[in-house]
Amino acid sequence: MKFVCLQCGREAPFSERGLYRCGCGGLFDVLHDYSRTDAEQLKRLFDARLSERNTPLSGGVWRYKELIHPELPVDRIITKYEGNTGLYENESLRKAAGVRRLWMKAQSENPSGSFKDNGMTVAVSHGLWLGYERLACTSTGNTSSSMAMYAALANAEAVIFLPAEGVSQNKALQTEAYGARMVRTEGGYDDGIVFLDRYAESLGLYVCNSINPLRIEGQKSIVFELAHQMRWKLPDWIVLPGGALSNASALGKGLAELREIGLIDSAPRIAVIQAEGASPFHRMVRSGQRSLSPTPKPDTVASALRIGNPPNWPKALRYAIDNANGVTASVTDEEILEAKALIDRCGIGCEPASAATLAGLRRLVAGGTIGSDETVACVLTGNLLKDTEAIERALRLGATNTVETPAPAKLSPEIIRGMLL
Ligand SMILES: *Cc1c(COP(=O)(O)O)cnc(C)c1O
Ligand SMILES: [Zn+2]
């Protein structure tokens, strides 16, 4: 296992402190040696771990340790048994999407309520193993919740650079509740990344944002677990939301590795869905360009997608678009809230950013990119309770489910009968 620069190809040891980017400015990528990896042996190993409970390798990330961070000593793993999330089929969602089969992979069921846990358990374990005592990130709210949770679990310090505005209050409060030190900043996520890129190392901070290649390694487990749950037969398409593009990078990389090892033989395509007000990657791909023009003031109801300059775009371009024959789409806030209401009402539930998947899928089916005879898995990234303000907005779009009644002593059964009509 080593680091390789995505841009100039320079190699570096993965155990060097302060290393996220190459001197040339390119992103580092983790390169594994899978030449002696046996697919059938791995399948048996992963199956065997399914019967373990509360051991370091029993979670949905570290179960796949050999493909994620083979060199980390098992006793240095900081885990909340993240992953292990549900995979659901629902007839009304399938109909709304208009495809042959549709699965929802609910990363929203992670311990801190978002898929960030899949990557964070690896980044935090790695950083503390390297000897750092302080962890840092900037965030639209879910990265910070996740990092603060693991830092607290490991008795390490969390320093969070959180935009003062535009972050859901639920996420900011969750982060603070885990005991993190909060720096509320002007500007947004993009400004926070610039600050950490420049000053983190001199402040002794280990950066747990997705420019950290170990985050990407951990998030590959989303597609590993999906493939495992589907008995190593993946659907035609995997649809995910795109903000900082860590998942697009990680799932694309994970698919390539599954094929390289021989764990799967199909080649699912990836669709990355952005919110219209924060869609620099979609605009780049659509226009056939190979360099990204940032969106200066990203804006969308899906606060997790409020990113104008996604740092991982070169990785996402390579792994999700070039290697996985991927496509992009953008959706409006109205489409996102409408899709969210559908996902909530079928009992799965999600925060707005996750609903961009279903909204984008509907667009791609309507436009003929995805066929009605094809099979699809959508990745739901964040929990319903992550953004209560958005719940109110989505509810206002539909008919109300609530009747106001007098005190129970004066409540007549007729009122209830009327409601049930
Ligand atoms: C972080 C986040 C995203 C964006 O994912 P990227 O990997 O940054 O593109 C989407 N949805 C939710 C809920 C998130 O927390
Ligand atoms: Zn380089």
GROMACS .gro file of C-alpha atoms and ligand atoms in nm:
model
  437
    1MET     CA    1   0.000   0.000   0.000
    2LYS     CA    2   0.141   0.340  -0.099
    3PHE     CA    3   0.040   0.688  -0.210
    4VAL     CA    4   0.058   0.787  -0.576
    5CYS     CA    5  -0.002   1.139  -0.706
    6LEU     CA    6  -0.296   1.141  -0.941
    7GLN     CA    7  -0.141   1.426  -1.142
    8CYS     CA    8   0.235   1.359  -1.173
    9GLY     CA    9   0.259   0.993  -1.068
   10ARG     CA   10   0.508   1.054  -0.784
   11GLU     CA   11   0.497   0.786  -0.515
   12ALA     CA   12   0.514   0.845  -0.141
   13PRO     CA   13   0.487   0.630   0.171
   14PHE     CA   14   0.133   0.633   0.312
   15SER     CA   15   0.271   0.666   0.665
   16GLU     CA   16   0.426   1.011   0.620
   17ARG     CA   17   0.274   1.284   0.838
   18GLY     CA   18   0.100   1.582   0.684
   19LEU     CA   19   0.063   1.420   0.346
   20TYR     CA   20  -0.267   1.472   0.162
   21ARG     CA   21  -0.148   1.637  -0.155
   22CYS     CA   22   0.163   1.602  -0.366
   23GLY     CA   23   0.410   1.892  -0.402
   24CYS     CA   24   0.272   1.945  -0.754
   25GLY     CA   25  -0.073   2.019  -0.605
   26GLY     CA   26  -0.223   1.689  -0.726
   27LEU     CA   27  -0.430   1.464  -0.501
   28PHE     CA   28  -0.272   1.155  -0.355
   29ASP     CA   29  -0.441   0.826  -0.421
   30VAL     CA   30  -0.389   0.496  -0.238
   31LEU     CA   31  -0.244   0.217  -0.450
   32HIS     CA   32  -0.285  -0.141  -0.327
   33ASP     CA   33  -0.107  -0.450  -0.449
   34TYR     CA   34  -0.382  -0.701  -0.517
   35SER     CA   35  -0.165  -0.928  -0.735
   36ARG     CA   36  -0.178  -1.213  -0.481
   37THR     CA   37  -0.538  -1.158  -0.371
   38ASP     CA   38  -0.771  -1.452  -0.428
   39ALA     CA   39  -1.136  -1.361  -0.488
   40GLU     CA   40  -1.288  -1.688  -0.361
   41GLN     CA   41  -1.078  -1.683  -0.046
   42LEU     CA   42  -1.182  -1.321   0.020
   43LYS     CA   43  -1.551  -1.406  -0.024
   44ARG     CA   44  -1.521  -1.680   0.238
   45LEU     CA   45  -1.337  -1.445   0.475
   46PHE     CA   46  -1.598  -1.167   0.435
   47ASP     CA   47  -1.883  -1.417   0.482
   48ALA     CA   48  -1.723  -1.555   0.797
   49ARG     CA   49  -1.700  -1.207   0.948
   50LEU     CA   50  -2.076  -1.161   0.905
   51SER     CA   51  -2.127  -1.383   1.209
   52GLU     CA   52  -1.895  -1.178   1.434
   53ARG     CA   53  -2.041  -0.927   1.680
   54ASN     CA   54  -1.859  -0.634   1.840
   55THR     CA   55  -1.512  -0.731   1.724
   56PRO     CA   56  -1.297  -0.472   1.537
   57LEU     CA   57  -1.362  -0.645   1.204
   58SER     CA   58  -1.736  -0.701   1.248
   59GLY     CA   59  -1.850  -0.363   1.110
   60GLY     CA   60  -1.939  -0.288   0.750
   61VAL     CA   61  -1.610  -0.109   0.679
   62TRP     CA   62  -1.341  -0.311   0.856
   63ARG     CA   63  -1.499  -0.638   0.741
   64TYR     CA   64  -1.324  -0.547   0.413
   65LYS     CA   65  -0.998  -0.440   0.582
   66GLU     CA   66  -0.776  -0.629   0.334
   67LEU     CA   67  -0.904  -0.400   0.056
   68ILE     CA   68  -0.905  -0.079   0.259
   69HIS     CA   69  -0.613  -0.049   0.499
   70PRO     CA   70  -0.435  -0.385   0.525
   71GLU     CA   71  -0.143  -0.239   0.720
   72LEU     CA   72  -0.325  -0.081   1.016
   73PRO     CA   73  -0.284  -0.294   1.331
   74VAL     CA   74  -0.625  -0.430   1.431
   75ASP     CA   75  -0.588  -0.295   1.785
   76ARG     CA   76  -0.561   0.061   1.645
   77ILE     CA   77  -0.904   0.051   1.483
   78ILE     CA   78  -1.151   0.310   1.616
   79THR     CA   79  -1.493   0.178   1.518
   80LYS     CA   80  -1.861   0.210   1.592
   81TYR     CA   81  -1.938  -0.087   1.364
   82GLU     CA   82  -2.032   0.164   1.094
   83GLY     CA   83  -2.168   0.043   0.761
   84ASN     CA   84  -2.390  -0.263   0.808
   85THR     CA   85  -2.668  -0.058   0.652
   86GLY     CA   86  -2.994  -0.171   0.499
   87LEU     CA   87  -3.068  -0.230   0.133
   88TYR     CA   88  -3.434  -0.176   0.049
   89GLU     CA   89  -3.665  -0.231  -0.244
   90ASN     CA   90  -3.987  -0.035  -0.243
   91GLU     CA   91  -4.255  -0.058  -0.509
   92SER     CA   92  -4.372   0.303  -0.497
   93LEU     CA   93  -4.015   0.433  -0.533
   94ARG     CA   94  -3.949   0.193  -0.820
   95LYS     CA   95  -4.261   0.319  -0.994
   96ALA     CA   96  -4.168   0.682  -0.933
   97ALA     CA   97  -3.827   0.615  -1.087
   98GLY     CA   98  -3.963   0.412  -1.379
   99VAL     CA   99  -3.696   0.139  -1.383
  100ARG     CA  100  -3.712  -0.242  -1.370
  101ARG     CA  101  -3.564  -0.278  -1.022
  102LEU     CA  102  -3.452  -0.018  -0.770
  103TRP     CA  103  -3.260  -0.063  -0.445
  104MET     CA  104  -3.196   0.206  -0.185
  105LYS     CA  105  -2.866   0.162   0.001
  106ALA     CA  106  -2.930   0.344   0.328
  107GLN     CA  107  -2.595   0.487   0.439
  108SER     CA  108  -2.819   0.717   0.641
  109GLU     CA  109  -2.831   0.433   0.897
  110ASN     CA  110  -2.470   0.489   1.004
  111PRO     CA  111  -2.395   0.566   1.372
  112SER     CA  112  -2.362   0.944   1.324
  113GLY     CA  113  -2.638   0.947   1.062
  114SER     CA  114  -2.441   0.974   0.739
  115PHE     CA  115  -2.203   0.784   0.509
  116LYS     CA  116  -1.918   1.004   0.633
  117ASP     CA  117  -1.869   0.736   0.902
  118ASN     CA  118  -1.755   0.486   0.637
  119GLY     CA  119  -1.455   0.703   0.557
  120MET     CA  120  -1.406   0.866   0.893
  121THR     CA  121  -1.340   0.547   1.090
  122VAL     CA  122  -1.042   0.487   0.860
  123ALA     CA  123  -0.910   0.846   0.858
  124VAL     CA  124  -0.936   0.883   1.236
  125SER     CA  125  -0.779   0.542   1.309
  126HIS     CA  126  -0.496   0.622   1.067
  127GLY     CA  127  -0.431   0.973   1.201
  128LEU     CA  128  -0.415   0.860   1.563
  129TRP     CA  129  -0.190   0.568   1.460
  130LEU     CA  130   0.047   0.821   1.297
  131GLY     CA  131   0.064   0.998   1.634
  132TYR     CA  132  -0.162   1.299   1.588
  133GLU     CA  133  -0.366   1.401   1.893
  134ARG     CA  134  -0.584   1.665   1.725
  135LEU     CA  135  -0.817   1.606   1.432
  136ALA     CA  136  -0.964   1.881   1.216
  137CYS     CA  137  -1.209   1.930   0.933
  138THR     CA  138  -1.426   2.183   0.763
  139SER     CA  139  -1.773   2.066   0.683
  140THR     CA  140  -2.126   2.127   0.570
  141GLY     CA  141  -2.219   1.944   0.894
  142ASN     CA  142  -2.199   1.569   0.844
  143THR     CA  143  -1.821   1.534   0.820
  144SER     CA  144  -1.797   1.737   1.141
  145SER     CA  145  -2.059   1.525   1.322
  146SER     CA  146  -1.880   1.208   1.221
  147MET     CA  147  -1.529   1.327   1.303
  148ALA     CA  148  -1.637   1.470   1.639
  149MET     CA  149  -1.803   1.138   1.726
  150TYR     CA  150  -1.493   0.928   1.653
  151ALA     CA  151  -1.263   1.181   1.821
  152ALA     CA  152  -1.472   1.162   2.137
  153LEU     CA  153  -1.476   0.783   2.120
  154ALA     CA  154  -1.095   0.778   2.095
  155ASN     CA  155  -1.042   1.051   2.355
  156ALA     CA  156  -0.879   1.277   2.096
  157GLU     CA  157  -0.947   1.644   2.031
  158ALA     CA  158  -1.171   1.760   1.746
  159VAL     CA  159  -1.134   2.108   1.594
  160ILE     CA  160  -1.415   2.196   1.356
  161PHE     CA  161  -1.421   2.483   1.106
  162LEU     CA  162  -1.792   2.520   1.040
  163PRO     CA  163  -1.950   2.792   0.825
  164ALA     CA  164  -2.154   3.025   1.049
  165GLU     CA  165  -2.437   3.017   0.797
  166GLY     CA  166  -2.593   2.760   0.569
  167VAL     CA  167  -2.533   2.458   0.795
  168SER     CA  168  -2.837   2.273   0.930
  169GLN     CA  169  -2.874   2.345   1.299
  170ASN     CA  170  -2.923   1.976   1.374
  171LYS     CA  171  -2.579   1.897   1.237
  172ALA     CA  172  -2.404   2.189   1.412
  173LEU     CA  173  -2.560   2.091   1.745
  174GLN     CA  174  -2.477   1.724   1.698
  175THR     CA  175  -2.112   1.814   1.633
  176GLU     CA  176  -2.092   2.035   1.940
  177ALA     CA  177  -2.266   1.775   2.157
  178TYR     CA  178  -1.980   1.531   2.097
  179GLY     CA  179  -1.752   1.786   2.263
  180ALA     CA  180  -1.574   1.929   1.957
  181ARG     CA  181  -1.408   2.272   1.961
  182MET     CA  182  -1.608   2.481   1.718
  183VAL     CA  183  -1.468   2.758   1.499
  184ARG     CA  184  -1.767   2.921   1.330
  185THR     CA  185  -1.636   3.096   1.020
  186GLU     CA  186  -1.756   3.338   0.759
  187GLY     CA  187  -1.764   3.192   0.410
  188GLY     CA  188  -1.836   2.832   0.329
  189TYR     CA  189  -1.686   2.485   0.299
  190ASP     CA  190  -1.459   2.592   0.013
  191ASP     CA  191  -1.287   2.859   0.226
  192GLY     CA  192  -1.236   2.609   0.508
  193ILE     CA  193  -1.052   2.370   0.276
  194VAL     CA  194  -0.816   2.648   0.164
  195PHE     CA  195  -0.735   2.731   0.528
  196LEU     CA  196  -0.670   2.370   0.629
  197ASP     CA  197  -0.462   2.300   0.319
  198ARG     CA  198  -0.236   2.587   0.423
  199TYR     CA  199  -0.217   2.576   0.803
  200ALA     CA  200  -0.323   2.236   0.939
  201GLU     CA  201   0.023   2.081   0.961
  202SER     CA  202   0.182   2.380   1.138
  203LEU     CA  203  -0.106   2.368   1.389
  204GLY     CA  204  -0.055   1.995   1.450
  205LEU     CA  205  -0.396   1.912   1.307
  206TYR     CA  206  -0.471   1.592   1.115
  207VAL     CA  207  -0.709   1.678   0.831
  208CYS     CA  208  -1.008   1.443   0.808
  209ASN     CA  209  -1.171   1.602   0.503
  210SER     CA  210  -1.201   1.397   0.188
  211ILE     CA  211  -0.876   1.540   0.042
  212ASN     CA  212  -0.737   1.281   0.286
  213PRO     CA  213  -0.694   0.965   0.073
  214LEU     CA  214  -0.781   0.738   0.368
  215ARG     CA  215  -1.135   0.877   0.371
  216ILE     CA  216  -1.178   0.758   0.012
  217GLU     CA  217  -1.042   0.414   0.103
  218GLY     CA  218  -1.302   0.379   0.380
  219GLN     CA  219  -1.589   0.494   0.161
  220LYS     CA  220  -1.510   0.223  -0.094
  221SER     CA  221  -1.674  -0.008   0.159
  222ILE     CA  222  -2.014   0.130   0.051
  223VAL     CA  223  -1.984  -0.047  -0.282
  224PHE     CA  224  -1.808  -0.348  -0.125
  225GLU     CA  225  -2.097  -0.399   0.117
  226LEU     CA  226  -2.353  -0.336  -0.157
  227ALA     CA  227  -2.188  -0.602  -0.376
  228HIS     CA  228  -2.166  -0.842  -0.080
  229GLN     CA  229  -2.537  -0.790   0.002
  230MET     CA  230  -2.624  -0.855  -0.364
  231ARG     CA  231  -2.411  -1.173  -0.374
  232TRP     CA  232  -2.145  -1.002  -0.588
  233LYS     CA  233  -2.392  -0.915  -0.866
  234LEU     CA  234  -2.431  -0.539  -0.892
  235PRO     CA  235  -2.711  -0.354  -1.077
  236ASP     CA  236  -2.664  -0.173  -1.409
  237TRP     CA  237  -2.638   0.168  -1.242
  238ILE     CA  238  -2.527   0.319  -0.911
  239VAL     CA  239  -2.668   0.667  -0.849
  240LEU     CA  240  -2.521   0.902  -0.588
  241PRO     CA  241  -2.528   1.269  -0.495
  242GLY     CA  242  -2.220   1.481  -0.565
  243GLY     CA  243  -2.090   1.755  -0.334
  244ALA     CA  244  -1.717   1.734  -0.257
  245LEU     CA  245  -1.722   1.425  -0.483
  246SER     CA  246  -1.565   1.191  -0.229
  247ASN     CA  247  -1.829   0.923  -0.286
  248ALA     CA  248  -1.809   0.952  -0.663
  249SER     CA  249  -1.432   0.896  -0.631
  250ALA     CA  250  -1.461   0.619  -0.373
  251LEU     CA  251  -1.738   0.418  -0.536
  252GLY     CA  252  -1.571   0.445  -0.877
  253LYS     CA  253  -1.238   0.332  -0.728
  254GLY     CA  254  -1.408   0.053  -0.534
  255LEU     CA  255  -1.577  -0.078  -0.849
  256ALA     CA  256  -1.248  -0.079  -1.038
  257GLU     CA  257  -1.081  -0.275  -0.756
  258LEU     CA  258  -1.367  -0.528  -0.729
  259ARG     CA  259  -1.324  -0.598  -1.099
  260GLU     CA  260  -0.945  -0.611  -1.078
  261ILE     CA  261  -0.963  -0.873  -0.802
  262GLY     CA  262  -1.241  -1.064  -0.975
  263LEU     CA  263  -1.503  -1.021  -0.702
  264ILE     CA  264  -1.748  -0.891  -0.965
  265ASP     CA  265  -1.748  -0.932  -1.341
  266SER     CA  266  -2.013  -0.676  -1.437
  267ALA     CA  267  -1.933  -0.310  -1.496
  268PRO     CA  268  -2.204  -0.096  -1.335
  269ARG     CA  269  -2.218   0.264  -1.454
  270ILE     CA  270  -2.220   0.557  -1.214
  271ALA     CA  271  -2.453   0.859  -1.220
  272VAL     CA  272  -2.347   1.160  -1.011
  273ILE     CA  273  -2.631   1.399  -0.928
  274GLN     CA  274  -2.568   1.759  -0.826
  275ALA     CA  275  -2.804   2.031  -0.710
  276GLU     CA  276  -2.860   2.293  -0.977
  277GLY     CA  277  -2.725   2.575  -0.760
  278ALA     CA  278  -2.403   2.382  -0.686
  279SER     CA  279  -2.327   2.187  -1.001
  280PRO     CA  280  -1.974   2.273  -1.124
  281PHE     CA  281  -1.888   1.905  -1.186
  282HIS     CA  282  -2.203   1.842  -1.388
  283ARG     CA  283  -2.137   2.151  -1.598
  284MET     CA  284  -1.778   2.043  -1.663
  285VAL     CA  285  -1.872   1.688  -1.767
  286ARG     CA  286  -2.167   1.798  -1.977
  287SER     CA  287  -1.954   2.043  -2.174
  288GLY     CA  288  -1.678   1.786  -2.224
  289GLN     CA  289  -1.418   1.994  -2.041
  290ARG     CA  290  -1.134   1.846  -1.833
  291SER     CA  291  -1.096   2.128  -1.584
  292LEU     CA  292  -1.346   2.258  -1.332
  293SER     CA  293  -1.474   2.615  -1.305
  294PRO     CA  294  -1.588   2.665  -0.945
  295THR     CA  295  -1.932   2.801  -0.856
  296PRO     CA  296  -1.861   3.114  -0.647
  297LYS     CA  297  -2.179   3.112  -0.436
  298PRO     CA  298  -2.318   2.757  -0.419
  299ASP     CA  299  -2.678   2.750  -0.303
  300THR     CA  300  -2.930   2.468  -0.258
  301VAL     CA  301  -3.182   2.335  -0.006
  302ALA     CA  302  -2.955   2.028   0.012
  303SER     CA  303  -2.703   2.183   0.251
  304ALA     CA  304  -2.468   1.883   0.220
  305LEU     CA  305  -2.423   1.972  -0.148
  306ARG     CA  306  -2.345   2.342  -0.089
  307ILE     CA  307  -1.995   2.311  -0.234
  308GLY     CA  308  -1.871   2.529  -0.521
  309ASN     CA  309  -1.515   2.399  -0.560
  310PRO     CA  310  -1.518   2.023  -0.496
  311PRO     CA  311  -1.158   1.927  -0.416
  312ASN     CA  312  -1.190   1.568  -0.542
  313TRP     CA  313  -1.304   1.651  -0.892
  314PRO     CA  314  -0.995   1.503  -1.068
  315LYS     CA  315  -1.045   1.173  -0.880
  316ALA     CA  316  -1.416   1.170  -0.954
  317LEU     CA  317  -1.348   1.242  -1.321
  318ARG     CA  318  -1.105   0.950  -1.342
  319TYR     CA  319  -1.294   0.692  -1.136
  320ALA     CA  320  -1.663   0.778  -1.171
  321ILE     CA  321  -1.675   0.919  -1.525
  322ASP     CA  322  -1.378   0.784  -1.727
  323ASN     CA  323  -1.342   0.438  -1.565
  324ALA     CA  324  -1.709   0.371  -1.481
  325ASN     CA  325  -1.854   0.515  -1.801
  326GLY     CA  326  -2.032   0.762  -1.575
  327VAL     CA  327  -2.281   1.039  -1.636
  328THR     CA  328  -2.391   1.346  -1.440
  329ALA     CA  329  -2.717   1.533  -1.397
  330SER     CA  330  -2.845   1.828  -1.197
  331VAL     CA  331  -3.179   1.870  -1.024
  332THR     CA  332  -3.374   2.163  -0.882
  333ASP     CA  333  -3.454   2.214  -0.513
  334GLU     CA  334  -3.821   2.144  -0.590
  335GLU     CA  335  -3.733   1.808  -0.746
  336ILE     CA  336  -3.513   1.727  -0.445
  337LEU     CA  337  -3.787   1.807  -0.192
  338GLU     CA  338  -4.047   1.615  -0.391
  339ALA     CA  339  -3.819   1.308  -0.405
  340LYS     CA  340  -3.743   1.347  -0.035
  341ALA     CA  341  -4.113   1.337   0.048
  342LEU     CA  342  -4.148   1.011  -0.150
  343ILE     CA  343  -3.851   0.851   0.026
  344ASP     CA  344  -3.970   0.967   0.368
  345ARG     CA  345  -4.325   0.845   0.318
  346CYS     CA  346  -4.217   0.492   0.229
  347GLY     CA  347  -4.048   0.461   0.568
  348ILE     CA  348  -3.685   0.478   0.458
  349GLY     CA  349  -3.633   0.853   0.502
  350CYS     CA  350  -3.337   1.075   0.420
  351GLU     CA  351  -3.204   1.429   0.425
  352PRO     CA  352  -3.242   1.641   0.108
  353ALA     CA  353  -2.896   1.574  -0.043
  354SER     CA  354  -2.972   1.201  -0.053
  355ALA     CA  355  -3.301   1.259  -0.233
  356ALA     CA  356  -3.109   1.416  -0.521
  357THR     CA  357  -3.042   1.054  -0.624
  358LEU     CA  358  -3.407   0.967  -0.689
  359ALA     CA  359  -3.472   1.309  -0.844
  360GLY     CA  360  -3.171   1.267  -1.074
  361LEU     CA  361  -3.266   0.911  -1.161
  362ARG     CA  362  -3.611   1.031  -1.270
  363ARG     CA  363  -3.448   1.290  -1.497
  364LEU     CA  364  -3.206   1.039  -1.646
  365VAL     CA  365  -3.489   0.794  -1.718
  366ALA     CA  366  -3.703   1.071  -1.870
  367GLY     CA  367  -3.412   1.175  -2.091
  368GLY     CA  368  -3.343   0.816  -2.203
  369THR     CA  369  -2.994   0.787  -2.048
  370ILE     CA  370  -3.115   0.515  -1.810
  371GLY     CA  371  -3.353   0.262  -1.966
  372SER     CA  372  -3.681   0.154  -1.807
  373ASP     CA  373  -3.560  -0.210  -1.832
  374GLU     CA  374  -3.244  -0.138  -1.630
  375THR     CA  375  -3.163  -0.201  -1.262
  376VAL     CA  376  -3.043   0.073  -1.028
  377ALA     CA  377  -2.910   0.126  -0.675
  378CYS     CA  378  -2.936   0.473  -0.518
  379VAL     CA  379  -2.707   0.562  -0.229
  380LEU     CA  380  -2.893   0.749   0.046
  381THR     CA  381  -2.626   0.950   0.223
  382GLY     CA  382  -2.785   1.115   0.527
  383ASN     CA  383  -3.052   1.054   0.790
  384LEU     CA  384  -3.400   1.209   0.791
  385LEU     CA  385  -3.338   1.384   1.125
  386LYS     CA  386  -3.025   1.562   1.000
  387ASP     CA  387  -3.227   1.858   0.876
  388THR     CA  388  -3.559   1.925   1.047
  389GLU     CA  389  -3.604   2.255   0.867
  390ALA     CA  390  -3.605   2.070   0.534
  391ILE     CA  391  -3.864   1.826   0.671
  392GLU     CA  392  -4.096   2.122   0.732
  393ARG     CA  393  -4.037   2.249   0.378
  394ALA     CA  394  -4.101   1.907   0.221
  395LEU     CA  395  -4.417   1.858   0.429
  396ARG     CA  396  -4.553   2.195   0.318
  397LEU     CA  397  -4.545   2.067  -0.042
  398GLY     CA  398  -4.803   1.794   0.028
  399ALA     CA  399  -5.141   1.756   0.195
  400THR     CA  400  -5.116   1.778   0.572
  401ASN     CA  401  -5.144   1.466   0.788
  402THR     CA  402  -5.224   1.657   1.104
  403VAL     CA  403  -5.562   1.749   1.256
  404GLU     CA  404  -5.576   1.994   1.546
  405THR     CA  405  -5.816   1.869   1.811
  406PRO     CA  406  -5.949   1.992   2.145
  407ALA     CA  407  -5.814   1.846   2.472
  408PRO     CA  408  -5.848   1.464   2.477
  409ALA     CA  409  -6.125   1.482   2.739
  410LYS     CA  410  -6.338   1.679   2.491
  411LEU     CA  411  -6.226   1.486   2.184
  412SER     CA  412  -6.512   1.311   2.007
  413PRO     CA  413  -6.457   0.989   1.806
  414GLU     CA  414  -6.633   1.167   1.519
  415ILE     CA  415  -6.327   1.387   1.465
  416ILE     CA  416  -6.106   1.079   1.432
  417ARG     CA  417  -6.361   0.905   1.210
  418GLY     CA  418  -6.354   1.214   0.986
  419MET     CA  419  -5.975   1.202   0.967
  420LEU     CA  420  -5.971   0.834   0.870
  421LEU     CA  421  -6.220   0.879   0.584
  422LIG     C1  422  -2.121   1.483   0.235
  422LIG     C2  423  -2.255   1.453   0.187
  422LIG     C3  424  -2.286   1.446   0.050
  422LIG     C4  425  -2.186   1.479  -0.054
  422LIG     O1  426  -2.098   1.372  -0.072
  422LIG     P1  427  -1.958   1.395  -0.143
  422LIG     O2  428  -1.890   1.266  -0.125
  422LIG     O3  429  -1.893   1.506  -0.070
  422LIG     O4  430  -1.985   1.429  -0.284
  422LIG     C5  431  -2.412   1.409   0.014
  422LIG     N1  432  -2.508   1.382   0.105
  422LIG     C6  433  -2.482   1.390   0.237
  422LIG     C7  434  -2.592   1.363   0.331
  422LIG     C8  435  -2.356   1.424   0.282
  422LIG     O5  436  -2.333   1.431   0.412
  423ZN      ZN  437   0.229   1.526  -0.805
   0.00000   0.00000   0.00000
